[in-house]
XYZ file of C-alpha atoms in Angstrom:
234
model
C 130.703 -64.203 -20.372
C 127.349 -63.532 -21.967
C 124.140 -65.357 -21.055
C 123.011 -67.914 -23.722
C 119.429 -66.717 -23.886
C 118.680 -68.454 -27.176
C 118.916 -71.892 -25.533
C 115.765 -71.214 -23.460
C 112.273 -71.735 -24.950
C 110.615 -68.386 -25.683
C 107.487 -68.904 -23.558
C 109.092 -69.436 -20.115
C 111.838 -67.035 -21.071
C 109.300 -64.272 -21.619
C 107.783 -64.792 -18.172
C 111.233 -64.799 -16.500
C 112.292 -61.733 -18.510
C 109.573 -59.740 -16.825
C 110.959 -60.778 -13.450
C 114.430 -59.730 -14.567
C 113.141 -56.310 -15.622
C 111.455 -55.870 -12.246
C 114.621 -56.884 -10.402
C 116.759 -54.370 -12.345
C 114.276 -51.548 -11.842
C 114.210 -52.358 -8.133
C 117.990 -52.406 -7.833
C 118.525 -49.300 -10.015
C 115.589 -46.978 -9.484
C 117.503 -43.902 -10.604
C 119.230 -45.382 -13.630
C 117.475 -43.904 -16.697
C 119.431 -46.065 -19.166
C 118.528 -49.241 -17.292
C 114.916 -48.178 -17.205
C 114.923 -47.695 -20.985
C 116.453 -51.112 -21.480
C 114.031 -52.856 -19.110
C 111.229 -51.147 -21.003
C 112.461 -52.805 -24.210
C 112.659 -56.167 -22.419
C 109.033 -55.824 -21.269
C 107.923 -54.815 -24.760
C 109.615 -57.789 -26.396
C 108.476 -60.183 -23.693
C 104.942 -58.998 -24.398
C 105.401 -59.805 -28.089
C 106.483 -63.353 -27.185
C 103.540 -63.808 -24.833
C 101.201 -62.525 -27.519
C 102.572 -65.162 -29.894
C 102.188 -68.121 -27.569
C 98.608 -69.127 -26.878
C 96.082 -66.794 -28.535
C 92.427 -67.468 -27.665
C 91.670 -69.184 -30.961
C 94.458 -71.701 -30.145
C 93.409 -72.663 -26.620
C 90.925 -75.242 -27.879
C 93.679 -76.961 -29.851
C 95.914 -77.080 -26.799
C 93.081 -78.439 -24.618
C 92.294 -81.094 -27.223
C 95.966 -82.159 -27.427
C 96.314 -82.347 -23.659
C 93.124 -84.462 -23.431
C 94.467 -86.970 -25.938
C 97.847 -87.018 -24.110
C 96.038 -87.945 -20.865
C 94.114 -90.664 -22.749
C 97.263 -92.223 -24.148
C 98.928 -92.037 -20.728
C 95.990 -93.822 -19.104
C 95.831 -96.510 -21.805
C 99.549 -97.289 -21.673
C 99.448 -97.378 -17.888
C 96.495 -99.748 -17.965
C 98.267 -102.054 -20.435
C 101.383 -102.155 -18.246
C 99.398 -102.828 -15.079
C 97.427 -105.649 -16.647
C 100.690 -107.252 -17.927
C 102.141 -106.881 -14.412
C 99.005 -108.426 -12.922
C 99.171 -111.473 -15.145
C 102.867 -111.841 -14.283
C 102.046 -112.413 -10.588
C 98.685 -114.161 -10.973
C 99.205 -117.828 -9.940
C 97.786 -120.848 -11.754
C 99.445 -120.625 -15.187
C 103.290 -120.470 -15.163
C 103.382 -120.135 -18.953
C 101.157 -117.097 -18.859
C 103.135 -115.629 -15.957
C 106.374 -115.929 -17.925
C 104.875 -114.341 -21.107
C 103.366 -111.497 -19.038
C 106.589 -110.871 -17.113
C 108.625 -110.661 -20.366
C 106.043 -108.344 -21.912
C 105.961 -106.119 -18.801
C 109.758 -105.820 -18.915
C 109.451 -104.539 -22.456
C 106.663 -102.082 -21.562
C 108.302 -100.845 -18.353
C 112.098 -101.383 -18.514
C 112.515 -98.756 -15.789
C 109.537 -96.577 -14.815
C 106.480 -94.880 -16.301
C 107.875 -91.469 -15.437
C 108.397 -90.638 -19.174
C 104.569 -90.370 -19.470
C 104.702 -87.179 -17.412
C 107.665 -85.395 -18.987
C 108.130 -83.914 -22.461
C 105.274 -84.849 -24.753
C 107.719 -85.115 -27.615
C 109.972 -87.496 -25.755
C 106.927 -89.501 -24.666
C 105.799 -89.784 -28.300
C 109.219 -91.151 -29.330
C 109.210 -93.758 -26.531
C 105.580 -94.806 -27.107
C 106.193 -95.238 -30.839
C 109.177 -97.487 -30.016
C 107.077 -99.568 -27.573
C 104.173 -99.817 -30.010
C 106.566 -101.046 -32.734
C 107.571 -103.841 -30.370
C 103.924 -104.714 -29.602
C 103.345 -105.015 -33.368
C 106.471 -107.093 -33.976
C 106.199 -110.885 -34.264
C 107.439 -111.387 -30.717
C 105.305 -108.668 -29.169
C 102.168 -109.522 -31.150
C 102.444 -113.164 -30.066
C 102.593 -112.151 -26.388
C 99.700 -109.720 -26.819
C 97.583 -112.396 -28.473
C 98.397 -115.054 -25.874
C 97.457 -112.698 -23.055
C 94.301 -111.386 -24.724
C 95.567 -107.826 -24.764
C 94.734 -107.055 -28.406
C 91.836 -104.693 -27.701
C 93.920 -102.624 -25.274
C 96.805 -102.374 -27.771
C 94.304 -101.311 -30.429
C 92.993 -98.605 -28.053
C 96.521 -97.434 -27.363
C 97.241 -97.136 -31.100
C 94.023 -95.191 -31.539
C 94.798 -92.787 -28.613
C 98.342 -92.244 -29.903
C 97.067 -91.403 -33.411
C 94.503 -89.025 -31.929
C 97.220 -87.202 -29.964
C 99.459 -86.817 -33.055
C 96.521 -85.466 -35.059
C 95.722 -82.924 -32.330
C 99.419 -81.943 -32.083
C 99.571 -81.459 -35.883
C 96.495 -79.244 -35.746
C 97.991 -77.152 -33.005
C 101.277 -76.773 -34.894
C 99.411 -75.710 -37.984
C 97.531 -73.083 -35.969
C 100.788 -71.818 -34.400
C 102.508 -71.536 -37.780
C 99.650 -69.273 -38.890
C 100.454 -66.671 -36.230
C 101.216 -63.159 -37.454
C 104.503 -63.153 -35.502
C 106.113 -66.593 -35.233
C 107.113 -67.253 -31.658
C 110.790 -67.842 -32.355
C 111.025 -64.595 -34.329
C 109.566 -62.739 -31.369
C 111.892 -64.739 -29.143
C 114.949 -63.617 -31.112
C 113.995 -59.962 -30.501
C 113.659 -60.665 -26.791
C 117.098 -62.283 -26.817
C 118.569 -59.090 -28.259
C 116.976 -56.831 -25.667
C 118.044 -59.176 -22.838
C 121.618 -59.265 -24.190
C 121.714 -55.481 -24.346
C 120.513 -55.142 -20.780
C 122.898 -57.858 -19.556
C 125.894 -56.189 -21.311
C 124.937 -52.848 -19.830
C 124.869 -54.212 -16.300
C 128.241 -55.893 -16.822
C 129.728 -52.610 -18.046
C 128.394 -50.486 -15.192
C 128.727 -53.017 -12.450
C 130.187 -56.562 -12.951
C 129.397 -59.968 -14.444
C 128.405 -61.214 -10.980
C 125.985 -58.332 -10.575
C 124.429 -58.999 -14.007
C 124.065 -62.710 -13.220
C 122.366 -61.800 -9.950
C 119.871 -59.594 -11.758
C 119.212 -62.394 -14.265
C 118.829 -65.140 -11.614
C 115.295 -65.962 -12.708
C 116.606 -67.169 -16.066
C 119.302 -69.443 -14.641
C 117.061 -72.454 -13.742
C 115.392 -72.236 -17.155
C 118.768 -72.493 -18.873
C 119.714 -75.500 -16.726
C 116.409 -77.185 -17.531
C 116.813 -76.459 -21.296
C 120.277 -77.994 -21.330
C 119.109 -81.028 -19.377
C 116.262 -81.581 -21.876
C 118.678 -81.204 -24.771
C 120.963 -83.813 -23.223
C 118.054 -86.263 -22.785
C 116.935 -85.749 -26.394
C 120.415 -86.365 -27.786
C 120.531 -89.774 -29.554
C 122.569 -92.371 -27.724
C 125.358 -94.187 -29.661
C 124.105 -97.314 -31.361
C 125.514 -100.541 -29.992
C 126.777 -103.095 -32.547
C 124.417 -105.919 -33.301
C 125.243 -109.084 -31.389
């Protein structure tokens, strides 16, 4: 069975490919064919790395990450304030409104703020849509949370603008990252097939062990991104 290299994002795959090449060279120091193939892997991994974060793109990445931290902090603050009002004694009506709003803001945990930025954006957009709905806006107004919601909207828009600028910069690269990644996939497949032919599939998988956790992570992320079936309206 071949290794599904294309399922792994090019950037971490390039780093792991260098470890694979080192492992093969270490295990087969006298194998000239293997050395030629690991040389191709290194060359193609270098092309991917050269396509990832060139110096003129670092400022865009830093800006995007700064805005991501800002939206994380603002959403966390909004959730904590709602939670605080929910337990603050003296006004049962306010407590009830705050508790229901907090349940909408944090139906489980805030862990999504520290995972995939793209998944986070999807969830935050859904939560913001609720805050701007008739029900959500009424709760926000009653609790005096309008300025914080406005700040959250501003921070989310700033992140999206920074992300768009970074994407535009990436698309202007001489060698698009996924094109370079496809070449790396071919060289990895060639090396993998060679090891299977001269040794065994188990031997090849052992040499490629550094790529296994990346594949598992990529598949887990794909599963989380998959849309869930819509439930019929009640």
